[in-house]
Amino acid sequence: MVQIIPTLRKVEGYYGQVETNIVVDSEISSQSSVESDKKSVEVENIDDDFNEEDFVQPHDSITVHDADGKPVTLMTNRSYELRNESGRKWYKKWYDEFEYRMNKKDRVSRFTSFNIMKFLYPSNVTKSKAEKTLLFKVDILIGLYFLMLCWSKSVDLNNYTSAYISGMKEDLKFVKNDYVYTSSITGIGAIIFQIPFMYILPRYPAHLVLPIMDLGWTWFTFACYKANSLAEFRGYRFIANSFGGAYYPVSQYILGSWYGPDELSSRVFLFFCGQLLGGITSGLLQGRIYKSLNMVNGLAGWRWMFLIDAIAISLPTCFLGFFLIPGTPDKCYSLFLTDEEIKIARARVKRFAIKNPTKKLPAFFSWANWKKLFLSPTFYILCVFDTVSWNNMTAFSGSYSLWLKSLNKYSIVTINNLSTLPAALGFAYVALCSFGSDFFRCKWIFIFFSNIMNAISCAILIKWEVSSSAKWFAFLTTYFSVAASPCLWSIINDFLRFDPQLKAMTWIAIYSFSQSTYSWVPLLTWKTVDSPKFRTGYIASLVFTLVYAFWSLVVLFFYKKNEKNHAVDNGIILYNSDPEAQHPVPEFVEKYMEQRDDGYYYLKEEQNKSSIALKEEPN
């Protein structure tokens, strides 16, 4: 019988898992014997001080201790680079973002020859036909779905500006700063109602959560067409944004669960393509609707836009999400992936050192969770990073459209059509940063570059009294303010990949804080009465932009420090041959590993065949 309803896929193990007996190191327990199968592990006749929980997952890895006594896990069928840090000068490699994130074998060069698979999936492991099929499927299921989801949300968000300049201002009697006040008030709903997703995100299937939330968004977007007063309109928008508040962090959480560090930015690009496409679509649709449907059946053109947005765009996205969202590799609900492909996906994320949610998660209200969140410098570093990225976005201020209207030489239809130009050029800016950061494995440089370009745009608009061509250049480059967002979100995902519960809590916490600042900063800096010059707004954006650019260097420092602490997880075994360094080659290298013809180290064949699980005491 063909399955048509997505349910949890009960697939055991992952690709390449060895299904043989576990052997316990004789130095630890000479009297121990372990038998295992695919579903269970039994431990018999072992010492009293031996704890079964100290075994890592069988069939795939061993746990040992490095020279500092820190427990590390070595995987079977995994290459390890033995790297000597002697004589290393920090300033010679400070710019190399992936210095400790991937070993040299995994950092497949994209320059030797052009190959579409190598470009899109440089870190694929098995290179099997099944893996290639998996990667194409995941790109369609996740990448294209989130493109559609973000597009539908962006159409509605941009529709607010389009409707405002197409008659809604007059119909609902907007005055003074009502435009920016309405944006801020409705944004508060998203902030408040995304907080519960700290708990929901790793526990409940996204293929149910997101479509249900999207259905609420759709209904209240539909209701906007009936609004007869500004207060009523604000109420509908507030509730709609409440339902849509979590789609950003939820989508990034899922994307980060499937892709490697040098694949993720180009997939987040698909997500942002939806946002840019929404900006283009909204203007073109509003222009066409205003021309063709204005006052048809007694409805103003801006009201038709909300109707079409809800029924023809958002509602189909709800339906598709239920079937397309696959969950995560460890908790997969997909109708379209085979068991083998799910196992390959799990093998890939293990190779990338990504921890996805399993059946057992720590108690949400445990103090240990919140201590890890709020006492970690990572939280505050990423919080600043995300906050400045939200508040440098001149692209979404509406200033360009309001400037066009202030010229008094374009019709409403022409203004709506011209309003699509910055977003159309934004495709190129975002693609440059997204694919460039994956191609060169260097996100920070593209964050820095895009912010410098945005700073130039802001500086021109602050001066304002410039030539018409300079002003057009400034407005048409405002989308550099969002071009680095895929790089930003990829870095956040990589920082948080080790703990799914902490990842959910941190994503929502930093996103909520950042978005909350975006609710009040515009009230102070982008006052509607300052239209079309918005001098204060551009000064504020310039400050945030410069902080964003230089904060990327701070993030780079902590990112590399974090990856160095997880070097073994990334396939790199560090040592220092200088006697004064007191950091020799770890004993486990000689004891359990062997160097092969490719120059890299692997677990010895006997370990691979018997899948040793070790419990060692620090030296």
Coordinates of C-alpha atoms in Angstrom, one line a residue:
M1 CA 0.0 0.0 0.0
V2 CA 1.4 3.4 -1.0
Q3 CA 1.9 5.7 2.0
I4 CA 0.4 9.2 1.4
I5 CA 0.6 10.6 5.0
P6 CA 4.0 11.6 6.3
T7 CA 4.9 9.7 9.5
L8 CA 8.1 9.2 11.4
R9 CA 10.5 6.9 9.4
K10 CA 11.8 4.1 11.7
V11 CA 15.1 3.6 10.0
E12 CA 17.9 2.2 12.1
G13 CA 21.5 3.2 11.7
Y14 CA 23.3 5.0 8.9
Y15 CA 25.2 4.3 5.8
G16 CA 28.4 2.3 6.3
Q17 CA 27.5 1.2 9.8
V18 CA 29.3 -2.0 10.9
E19 CA 27.0 -4.6 12.4
T20 CA 29.4 -6.7 14.4
N21 CA 30.3 -7.4 18.0
I22 CA 31.7 -4.8 20.2
V23 CA 35.1 -5.5 21.8
V24 CA 36.1 -3.8 25.0
D25 CA 39.7 -2.8 25.4
S26 CA 41.5 -5.5 27.5
E27 CA 43.4 -2.8 29.4
I28 CA 40.1 -1.5 30.7
S29 CA 38.3 -4.7 31.4
S30 CA 39.6 -8.1 30.7
Q31 CA 36.5 -9.8 31.9
S32 CA 34.0 -7.9 29.7
S33 CA 32.0 -9.3 26.9
V34 CA 29.6 -7.4 24.7
E35 CA 27.1 -8.7 22.2
S36 CA 25.1 -6.3 19.9
D37 CA 22.7 -6.3 17.1
K38 CA 20.9 -3.6 15.3
K39 CA 18.4 -2.9 18.1
S40 CA 20.1 -3.5 21.4
V41 CA 23.4 -3.8 23.2
E42 CA 24.0 -6.2 26.1
V43 CA 27.0 -5.9 28.5
E44 CA 27.9 -8.9 30.7
N45 CA 30.7 -9.8 33.2
I46 CA 32.2 -6.4 33.4
D47 CA 34.0 -4.7 36.3
D48 CA 31.9 -2.8 38.9
D49 CA 33.4 0.5 37.9
F50 CA 32.3 0.0 34.3
N51 CA 29.2 1.9 33.2
E52 CA 27.3 0.9 30.1
E53 CA 26.5 4.6 29.5
D54 CA 30.1 5.2 29.0
F55 CA 29.9 3.3 25.7
V56 CA 29.5 5.5 22.7
Q57 CA 27.0 4.4 20.0
P58 CA 28.3 1.0 18.8
H59 CA 29.3 0.1 15.3
D60 CA 30.7 3.5 14.4
S61 CA 33.2 5.0 16.7
I62 CA 35.5 4.8 19.7
T63 CA 36.0 7.2 22.6
V64 CA 39.5 7.9 23.7
H65 CA 41.4 10.8 25.5
D66 CA 43.8 13.2 24.0
A67 CA 47.0 14.5 25.5
D68 CA 45.1 16.9 27.8
G69 CA 42.8 14.3 29.1
K70 CA 39.9 15.5 27.1
P71 CA 37.6 12.7 25.7
V72 CA 37.4 12.6 22.0
T73 CA 35.5 10.4 19.6
L74 CA 37.1 8.7 16.6
M75 CA 34.9 7.4 13.8
T76 CA 35.4 4.4 11.6
N77 CA 35.8 5.0 7.9
R78 CA 37.0 8.6 8.6
S79 CA 40.2 10.2 7.5
Y80 CA 42.2 12.2 10.1
E81 CA 44.9 14.8 9.4
L82 CA 47.8 14.7 11.9
R83 CA 48.8 18.4 12.0
N84 CA 51.9 19.8 13.7
E85 CA 51.3 23.3 15.1
S86 CA 55.0 23.9 15.7
G87 CA 56.1 27.3 14.5
R88 CA 52.6 28.4 13.5
K89 CA 52.2 32.1 13.2
W90 CA 48.7 33.2 14.0
Y91 CA 48.7 36.1 11.6
K92 CA 49.5 33.9 8.6
K93 CA 46.3 32.0 8.8
W94 CA 44.0 34.3 10.8
Y95 CA 41.9 34.9 7.6
D96 CA 41.4 31.1 6.9
E97 CA 38.0 30.5 8.3
F98 CA 38.1 26.7 7.7
E99 CA 41.6 26.1 9.1
Y100 CA 40.2 23.9 11.9
R101 CA 36.8 23.2 10.4
M102 CA 37.9 20.7 7.8
N103 CA 41.0 18.6 7.2
K104 CA 42.8 18.9 3.9
K105 CA 41.4 15.8 2.5
D106 CA 37.8 17.0 3.0
R107 CA 38.6 20.5 1.6
V108 CA 38.2 19.3 -2.0
S109 CA 39.4 22.1 -4.3
R110 CA 36.9 23.6 -6.6
F111 CA 39.6 25.1 -8.8
T112 CA 41.1 22.0 -10.3
S113 CA 38.3 21.4 -12.8
F114 CA 34.7 22.4 -13.1
N115 CA 32.3 19.7 -12.0
I116 CA 28.8 20.6 -11.1
M117 CA 28.6 17.9 -8.3
K118 CA 32.0 19.1 -6.9
F119 CA 30.7 22.6 -6.9
L120 CA 27.3 22.0 -5.3
Y121 CA 28.4 19.1 -3.0
P122 CA 32.2 19.4 -2.4
S123 CA 32.0 17.4 0.8
N124 CA 30.0 14.3 -0.3
V125 CA 31.4 11.2 1.2
T126 CA 30.5 8.0 -0.6
K127 CA 30.1 9.6 -4.1
S128 CA 27.5 6.9 -4.7
K129 CA 24.6 7.3 -7.1
A130 CA 22.3 7.0 -4.1
E131 CA 24.0 9.9 -2.4
K132 CA 23.8 12.1 -5.4
T133 CA 20.1 11.3 -5.7
L134 CA 19.7 12.2 -2.0
L135 CA 21.3 15.6 -2.4
F136 CA 19.2 16.5 -5.4
K137 CA 16.1 15.4 -3.6
V138 CA 17.0 17.4 -0.4
D139 CA 17.7 20.5 -2.5
I140 CA 14.2 20.2 -4.0
L141 CA 12.4 19.2 -0.8
I142 CA 14.1 21.7 1.5
G143 CA 15.6 24.4 -0.7
L144 CA 12.8 25.0 -3.1
Y145 CA 10.1 24.6 -0.5
F146 CA 11.7 27.3 1.7
L147 CA 12.1 29.4 -1.4
M148 CA 8.3 29.2 -1.9
L149 CA 7.6 29.8 1.8
C150 CA 9.8 32.8 2.0
W151 CA 8.4 34.1 -1.2
S152 CA 4.8 33.9 0.1
K153 CA 5.8 35.7 3.3
S154 CA 7.8 38.3 1.5
V155 CA 5.0 39.1 -1.0
D156 CA 2.7 39.9 2.0
L157 CA 5.3 41.9 3.9
N158 CA 6.2 43.9 0.8
N159 CA 2.5 44.2 0.0
Y160 CA 2.2 46.5 3.0
T161 CA 4.3 49.1 1.3
S162 CA 2.8 48.5 -2.1
A163 CA -0.7 48.8 -0.6
Y164 CA 0.2 51.9 1.3
I165 CA 1.3 53.8 -1.8
S166 CA -1.7 52.4 -3.8
G167 CA -4.6 53.9 -1.9
M168 CA -4.6 52.2 1.5
K169 CA -3.1 55.3 3.1
E170 CA -6.1 57.3 2.1
D171 CA -8.7 54.6 2.6
L172 CA -7.6 53.8 6.2
K173 CA -6.6 57.3 7.0
F174 CA -2.9 56.9 7.8
V175 CA -1.4 60.1 9.1
K176 CA 2.1 61.3 10.2
N177 CA 4.1 58.2 11.5
D178 CA 1.2 55.7 11.3
Y179 CA 3.1 53.8 8.6
V180 CA 6.2 53.0 10.7
Y181 CA 4.1 52.6 13.9
T182 CA 2.0 49.9 12.2
S183 CA 5.1 48.0 11.0
S184 CA 6.5 48.1 14.6
I185 CA 3.2 47.1 16.3
T186 CA 2.6 44.1 14.0
G187 CA 6.2 43.0 14.4
I188 CA 5.7 42.6 18.1
G189 CA 3.3 39.7 17.5
A190 CA 6.1 37.7 15.8
I191 CA 8.5 38.4 18.6
I192 CA 6.2 37.2 21.4
F193 CA 4.8 34.1 19.7
Q194 CA 8.1 32.7 18.4
I195 CA 9.5 32.2 22.0
P196 CA 7.6 28.9 22.6
F197 CA 9.5 27.5 19.6
M198 CA 12.5 27.1 22.0
Y199 CA 10.6 24.1 23.3
I200 CA 8.7 23.1 20.1
L201 CA 11.5 23.2 17.6
P202 CA 13.5 20.0 18.4
R203 CA 10.5 18.1 19.7
Y204 CA 7.6 18.4 17.3
P205 CA 7.7 17.6 13.5
A206 CA 8.2 20.7 11.4
H207 CA 6.0 19.3 8.6
L208 CA 3.0 19.8 11.0
V209 CA 4.1 22.9 12.9
L210 CA 5.0 25.1 9.9
P211 CA 1.9 24.4 7.8
I212 CA -0.4 25.0 10.8
M213 CA 1.4 28.3 11.6
D214 CA 1.2 29.1 7.9
L215 CA -2.5 28.5 7.8
G216 CA -3.0 31.0 10.5
W217 CA -0.9 33.5 8.6
T218 CA -3.0 32.9 5.5
W219 CA -6.3 33.4 7.2
F220 CA -5.4 36.7 8.8
T221 CA -3.7 37.9 5.6
F222 CA -7.1 37.2 3.9
A223 CA -8.9 39.1 6.7
C224 CA -6.8 42.3 5.9
Y225 CA -8.9 42.9 2.7
K226 CA -11.9 43.5 4.9
A227 CA -10.2 46.1 7.2
N228 CA -12.3 49.2 7.4
S229 CA -10.1 51.1 9.9
L230 CA -6.4 51.4 10.8
A231 CA -7.0 49.8 14.2
E232 CA -8.7 46.8 12.6
F233 CA -5.9 46.5 10.0
R234 CA -3.3 46.6 12.7
G235 CA -5.1 43.8 14.6
Y236 CA -5.2 41.5 11.6
R237 CA -1.5 42.2 10.8
F238 CA -0.5 41.6 14.4
I239 CA -2.1 38.2 14.5
A240 CA -0.8 37.3 11.0
N241 CA 2.7 38.1 12.1
S242 CA 2.3 36.1 15.3
F243 CA 1.6 33.0 13.2
G244 CA 4.5 33.8 10.9
G245 CA 7.1 34.7 13.6
A246 CA 8.9 31.4 13.7
Y247 CA 9.4 30.6 10.1
Y248 CA 12.8 32.2 9.9
P249 CA 14.5 30.3 12.8
V250 CA 12.6 27.1 12.0
S251 CA 13.7 27.1 8.4
Q252 CA 17.3 27.8 9.3
Y253 CA 17.2 25.1 12.0
I254 CA 16.1 22.5 9.4
L255 CA 18.6 23.7 6.7
G256 CA 21.4 23.5 9.2
S257 CA 20.4 19.9 10.0
W258 CA 21.1 18.6 6.4
Y259 CA 24.0 20.5 4.9
G260 CA 27.7 20.8 5.4
P261 CA 29.5 24.0 6.3
D262 CA 30.6 24.7 2.7
E263 CA 27.1 23.8 1.3
L264 CA 24.8 25.8 3.6
S265 CA 25.2 29.4 2.4
S266 CA 24.2 28.5 -1.1
R267 CA 21.1 26.8 0.2
V268 CA 20.2 29.7 2.4
F269 CA 20.5 31.7 -0.8
L270 CA 17.4 29.8 -2.1
F271 CA 15.6 30.9 1.0
F272 CA 16.6 34.5 0.4
C273 CA 15.7 34.2 -3.3
G274 CA 12.1 33.8 -2.0
Q275 CA 12.5 37.0 -0.1
L276 CA 13.8 38.9 -3.1
L277 CA 11.3 37.3 -5.4
G278 CA 8.6 38.5 -3.1
G279 CA 9.9 42.0 -3.3
I280 CA 9.7 41.9 -7.1
T281 CA 6.4 40.0 -7.2
S282 CA 4.6 42.3 -4.8
G283 CA 5.4 45.4 -6.8
L284 CA 4.6 43.9 -10.1
L285 CA 1.4 42.2 -8.9
Q286 CA 0.2 45.4 -7.1
G287 CA 0.9 47.4 -10.3
R288 CA -1.0 45.0 -12.4
I289 CA -3.9 44.5 -9.9
Y290 CA -4.3 48.3 -9.4
K291 CA -4.5 48.7 -13.2
S292 CA -6.8 45.7 -13.9
L293 CA -8.9 45.2 -10.7
N294 CA -9.1 48.6 -9.0
M295 CA -12.8 49.1 -7.9
V296 CA -13.9 45.9 -9.7
N297 CA -16.9 44.6 -7.6
G298 CA -16.4 47.7 -5.5
L299 CA -13.0 46.7 -4.1
A300 CA -9.9 48.9 -4.2
G301 CA -6.8 47.5 -5.8
W302 CA -4.9 47.1 -2.6
R303 CA -7.7 45.0 -1.1
W304 CA -7.5 42.6 -4.1
M305 CA -3.9 42.2 -3.4
F306 CA -4.5 40.8 0.0
L307 CA -7.1 38.5 -1.4
I308 CA -4.9 37.1 -4.1
D309 CA -1.9 36.9 -1.7
A310 CA -3.8 34.7 0.7
I311 CA -5.8 32.4 -1.6
A312 CA -3.5 32.0 -4.6
I313 CA 0.0 32.2 -2.9
S314 CA -0.1 31.4 0.9
L315 CA -2.7 28.7 0.9
P316 CA -1.0 26.3 -1.6
T317 CA 2.3 26.8 0.4
C318 CA 0.5 25.5 3.5
F319 CA -0.6 22.3 1.7
L320 CA 2.8 21.7 0.1
G321 CA 4.7 22.1 3.4
F322 CA 2.8 19.2 4.9
F323 CA 4.2 16.8 2.3
L324 CA 7.6 18.3 1.5
I325 CA 9.2 19.2 4.8
P326 CA 11.3 16.1 5.7
G327 CA 12.2 16.9 9.3
T328 CA 15.9 16.1 10.2
P329 CA 18.0 13.0 9.2
D330 CA 17.6 11.5 12.7
K331 CA 13.8 12.2 12.8
C332 CA 12.8 12.0 9.2
Y333 CA 9.2 12.2 8.0
S334 CA 9.8 12.3 4.3
L335 CA 7.6 10.4 1.8
F336 CA 10.2 10.8 -0.9
L337 CA 13.5 9.6 0.6
T338 CA 14.5 5.9 0.6
D339 CA 15.8 4.2 3.7
E340 CA 19.3 4.1 2.2
E341 CA 19.2 7.8 1.5
I342 CA 18.2 8.6 5.1
K343 CA 21.2 6.5 6.2
I344 CA 23.5 8.4 3.9
A345 CA 22.1 11.7 5.2
R346 CA 22.9 10.6 8.7
A347 CA 26.4 9.6 7.7
R348 CA 27.0 13.0 6.1
V349 CA 25.9 15.0 9.2
K350 CA 28.1 12.7 11.4
R351 CA 31.0 13.6 9.2
F352 CA 30.2 17.3 9.5
A353 CA 29.9 16.9 13.3
I354 CA 26.3 18.0 13.3
K355 CA 24.2 16.7 16.2
N356 CA 20.5 16.4 15.3
P357 CA 17.6 15.8 17.7
T358 CA 17.0 12.2 18.7
K359 CA 14.4 10.6 21.0
K360 CA 16.2 11.7 24.1
L361 CA 16.5 15.5 24.8
P362 CA 17.5 17.2 28.0
A363 CA 14.7 18.6 30.1
F364 CA 13.8 22.0 28.7
F365 CA 13.5 23.7 32.1
S366 CA 16.7 22.3 33.4
W367 CA 19.0 25.0 34.8
A368 CA 21.9 23.3 33.0
N369 CA 20.3 24.3 29.6
W370 CA 19.7 27.9 30.5
K371 CA 23.2 28.1 32.1
K372 CA 24.7 26.9 28.9
L373 CA 22.7 29.5 27.0
F374 CA 23.2 32.7 29.0
L375 CA 26.7 32.0 30.5
S376 CA 28.2 31.2 27.1
P377 CA 30.0 34.0 25.3
T378 CA 28.7 32.5 22.0
F379 CA 25.2 33.6 22.8
Y380 CA 26.2 37.3 23.2
I381 CA 28.6 37.3 20.3
L382 CA 25.9 35.9 18.0
C383 CA 23.3 38.2 19.5
V384 CA 25.2 41.3 18.6
F385 CA 26.0 39.8 15.2
D386 CA 22.3 39.2 14.4
T387 CA 21.1 42.5 15.9
V388 CA 23.3 44.7 13.7
S389 CA 22.3 42.6 10.7
W390 CA 18.7 43.4 11.3
N391 CA 19.2 47.1 11.8
N392 CA 21.4 47.9 8.8
M393 CA 18.7 46.9 6.3
T394 CA 17.9 50.0 4.3
A395 CA 16.4 47.7 1.7
F396 CA 13.2 47.2 3.7
S397 CA 12.8 50.7 4.9
G398 CA 10.4 51.6 2.1
S399 CA 12.4 54.7 1.4
Y400 CA 13.0 54.0 -2.2
S401 CA 9.3 53.7 -3.1
L402 CA 8.5 56.8 -1.0
W403 CA 11.3 58.7 -2.8
L404 CA 9.8 57.7 -6.2
K405 CA 6.4 58.9 -5.1
S406 CA 7.8 62.2 -3.9
L407 CA 9.2 63.0 -7.4
N408 CA 5.6 63.4 -8.6
K409 CA 6.5 62.3 -12.1
Y410 CA 5.5 58.6 -12.1
S411 CA 2.1 57.0 -12.0
I412 CA 1.2 54.5 -9.3
V413 CA 1.6 51.6 -11.7
T414 CA 5.1 52.9 -12.8
I415 CA 6.1 53.4 -9.1
N416 CA 5.1 49.8 -8.3
N417 CA 7.0 48.5 -11.3
L418 CA 10.2 50.6 -10.6
S419 CA 10.1 49.5 -6.9
T420 CA 11.1 46.0 -8.1
L421 CA 14.5 47.1 -9.4
P422 CA 16.5 47.0 -6.1
A423 CA 15.2 43.5 -5.3
A424 CA 15.9 42.3 -8.8
L425 CA 19.6 43.4 -8.4
G426 CA 19.5 41.9 -4.9
F427 CA 19.5 38.5 -6.6
A428 CA 23.0 39.2 -7.9
Y429 CA 24.3 40.6 -4.6
V430 CA 23.0 37.7 -2.5
A431 CA 24.2 35.1 -5.0
L432 CA 27.6 36.6 -5.1
C433 CA 28.0 36.4 -1.3
S434 CA 26.2 33.1 -0.9
F435 CA 28.0 31.1 -3.6
G436 CA 31.2 33.0 -3.1
S437 CA 31.4 32.1 0.6
D438 CA 30.8 28.4 -0.1
F439 CA 33.1 28.4 -3.1
F440 CA 36.0 30.0 -1.2
R441 CA 35.0 28.6 2.2
C442 CA 35.2 32.0 3.7
K443 CA 32.1 33.8 4.9
W444 CA 33.5 36.7 6.8
I445 CA 35.1 38.3 3.8
F446 CA 31.8 38.5 2.0
I447 CA 30.1 39.8 5.1
F448 CA 32.7 42.5 5.3
F449 CA 32.5 43.3 1.5
S450 CA 28.7 43.6 1.4
N451 CA 28.7 45.9 4.4
I452 CA 31.3 48.2 2.9
M453 CA 29.1 48.5 -0.2
N454 CA 26.1 49.2 1.9
A455 CA 28.1 51.9 3.8
I456 CA 28.8 53.6 0.5
S457 CA 25.1 53.6 -0.3
C458 CA 24.2 55.0 3.1
A459 CA 26.9 57.7 2.9
I460 CA 25.5 58.9 -0.5
L461 CA 21.9 59.1 0.9
I462 CA 23.0 60.9 4.0
K463 CA 24.5 63.6 1.9
W464 CA 21.3 63.5 -0.3
E465 CA 22.2 66.6 -2.3
V466 CA 24.0 64.6 -5.0
S467 CA 23.4 64.0 -8.7
S468 CA 20.4 62.0 -9.8
S469 CA 22.7 59.1 -11.1
A470 CA 24.5 58.9 -7.7
K471 CA 21.1 58.7 -5.9
W472 CA 19.9 56.0 -8.2
F473 CA 23.2 54.1 -7.6
A474 CA 22.7 54.4 -3.9
F475 CA 19.1 53.1 -3.9
L476 CA 19.9 50.3 -6.4
T477 CA 22.7 49.0 -4.1
T478 CA 20.6 49.0 -0.9
Y479 CA 20.2 45.2 -1.1
F480 CA 23.8 44.8 -0.2
S481 CA 22.4 45.3 3.3
V482 CA 20.8 41.8 3.1
A483 CA 23.4 40.2 0.8
A484 CA 25.4 38.8 3.7
S485 CA 22.5 37.2 5.5
P486 CA 23.0 33.7 4.2
C487 CA 26.6 33.9 5.4
L488 CA 25.5 35.1 8.8
W489 CA 22.9 32.4 9.2
S490 CA 25.4 29.7 8.1
I491 CA 27.9 30.8 10.7
I492 CA 25.2 30.8 13.4
N493 CA 24.2 27.2 12.4
D494 CA 27.8 26.1 12.5
F495 CA 28.3 27.6 16.0
L496 CA 25.3 25.8 17.3
R497 CA 25.5 22.4 15.6
F498 CA 26.7 20.4 18.7
D499 CA 23.5 20.5 20.8
P500 CA 20.0 20.5 19.2
Q501 CA 18.2 21.7 22.3
L502 CA 20.7 24.6 22.8
K503 CA 20.6 25.3 19.1
A504 CA 16.8 25.8 19.2
M505 CA 17.0 27.9 22.4
T506 CA 19.8 30.1 21.0
W507 CA 18.3 30.6 17.6
I508 CA 15.0 31.8 19.0
A509 CA 16.6 33.9 21.8
I510 CA 18.9 35.8 19.5
Y511 CA 16.3 36.1 16.8
S512 CA 13.7 37.4 19.2
F513 CA 16.1 40.0 20.7
S514 CA 17.3 41.1 17.2
Q515 CA 13.7 41.4 15.9
S516 CA 12.6 43.3 19.0
T517 CA 15.2 45.9 18.4
Y518 CA 13.9 46.1 14.8
S519 CA 10.5 47.1 16.3
W520 CA 11.7 50.2 18.1
V521 CA 14.8 51.3 16.2
P522 CA 12.8 52.3 13.1
L523 CA 10.4 54.4 15.4
L524 CA 13.4 56.5 16.3
T525 CA 15.3 56.6 13.0
W526 CA 12.8 56.0 10.1
K527 CA 10.0 58.4 11.0
T528 CA 7.5 58.7 8.1
V529 CA 7.5 62.5 8.5
D530 CA 11.1 62.5 7.4
S531 CA 10.2 61.1 4.1
P532 CA 11.8 60.9 1.6
K533 CA 15.2 62.0 2.9
F534 CA 15.3 59.9 6.1
R535 CA 18.7 61.3 7.1
T536 CA 18.5 59.9 10.7
G537 CA 17.6 56.5 9.3
Y538 CA 20.6 56.4 6.9
I539 CA 23.0 57.6 9.7
A540 CA 21.7 54.8 12.0
S541 CA 22.0 52.2 9.2
L542 CA 25.6 53.4 8.5
V543 CA 26.6 52.9 12.1
F544 CA 25.0 49.5 12.3
T545 CA 26.6 48.6 8.9
L546 CA 30.1 49.5 10.1
V547 CA 29.7 47.6 13.4
Y548 CA 28.4 44.6 11.4
A549 CA 31.5 44.7 9.1
F550 CA 34.0 44.8 11.9
W551 CA 32.1 42.5 14.2
S552 CA 32.6 39.8 11.6
L553 CA 36.3 39.8 12.6
V554 CA 35.3 39.3 16.2
V555 CA 33.1 36.4 15.2
L556 CA 35.9 35.0 13.0
F557 CA 38.2 34.9 16.0
F558 CA 35.7 33.0 18.3
Y559 CA 34.6 30.8 15.4
K560 CA 38.1 29.5 14.8
K561 CA 38.7 29.1 18.5
N562 CA 35.6 27.0 18.8
E563 CA 36.5 24.9 15.8
K564 CA 40.0 24.4 17.2
N565 CA 38.5 23.0 20.4
H566 CA 36.5 20.5 18.2
A567 CA 39.4 19.8 15.8
V568 CA 39.2 16.0 16.2
D569 CA 35.4 16.1 15.4
N570 CA 36.4 17.8 12.2
G571 CA 39.1 15.2 11.3
I572 CA 42.1 17.1 12.5
I573 CA 44.5 15.8 15.3
L574 CA 46.6 18.6 16.6
Y575 CA 50.0 18.3 18.2
N576 CA 53.1 20.5 18.7
S577 CA 56.6 19.1 18.4
D578 CA 58.2 21.9 20.4
P579 CA 59.3 20.5 23.7
E580 CA 58.2 23.6 25.6
A581 CA 54.7 23.3 24.1
Q582 CA 54.0 20.1 26.1
H583 CA 51.5 19.0 23.5
P584 CA 52.9 15.8 21.9
V585 CA 51.2 13.4 19.5
P586 CA 48.3 11.8 21.4
E587 CA 49.0 8.2 22.4
F588 CA 45.8 7.0 20.8
V589 CA 47.2 7.8 17.3
E590 CA 49.9 5.1 17.6
K591 CA 47.7 2.7 19.6
Y592 CA 44.5 2.7 17.6
M593 CA 45.3 4.4 14.2
E594 CA 47.3 3.7 11.1
Q595 CA 48.6 5.9 8.3
R596 CA 47.6 4.9 4.8
D597 CA 48.8 5.6 1.4
D598 CA 47.0 8.9 1.1
G599 CA 48.9 10.2 4.0
Y600 CA 45.9 10.4 6.4
Y601 CA 45.2 8.4 9.5
Y602 CA 42.4 6.0 10.0
L603 CA 41.3 3.6 12.8
K604 CA 43.1 0.3 12.3
E605 CA 41.4 -2.4 10.4
E606 CA 40.8 -4.5 13.5
Q607 CA 38.9 -1.5 15.0
N608 CA 36.8 -1.1 11.9
K609 CA 35.9 -4.7 11.8
S610 CA 35.0 -5.1 15.5
S611 CA 33.8 -1.6 16.1
I612 CA 35.6 -1.2 19.4
A613 CA 33.9 0.9 22.1
L614 CA 36.3 2.1 24.7
K615 CA 36.2 3.6 28.1
E616 CA 39.5 5.1 29.0
E617 CA 40.8 7.0 32.0
P618 CA 42.8 10.2 31.4
N619 CA 46.5 9.7 31.6

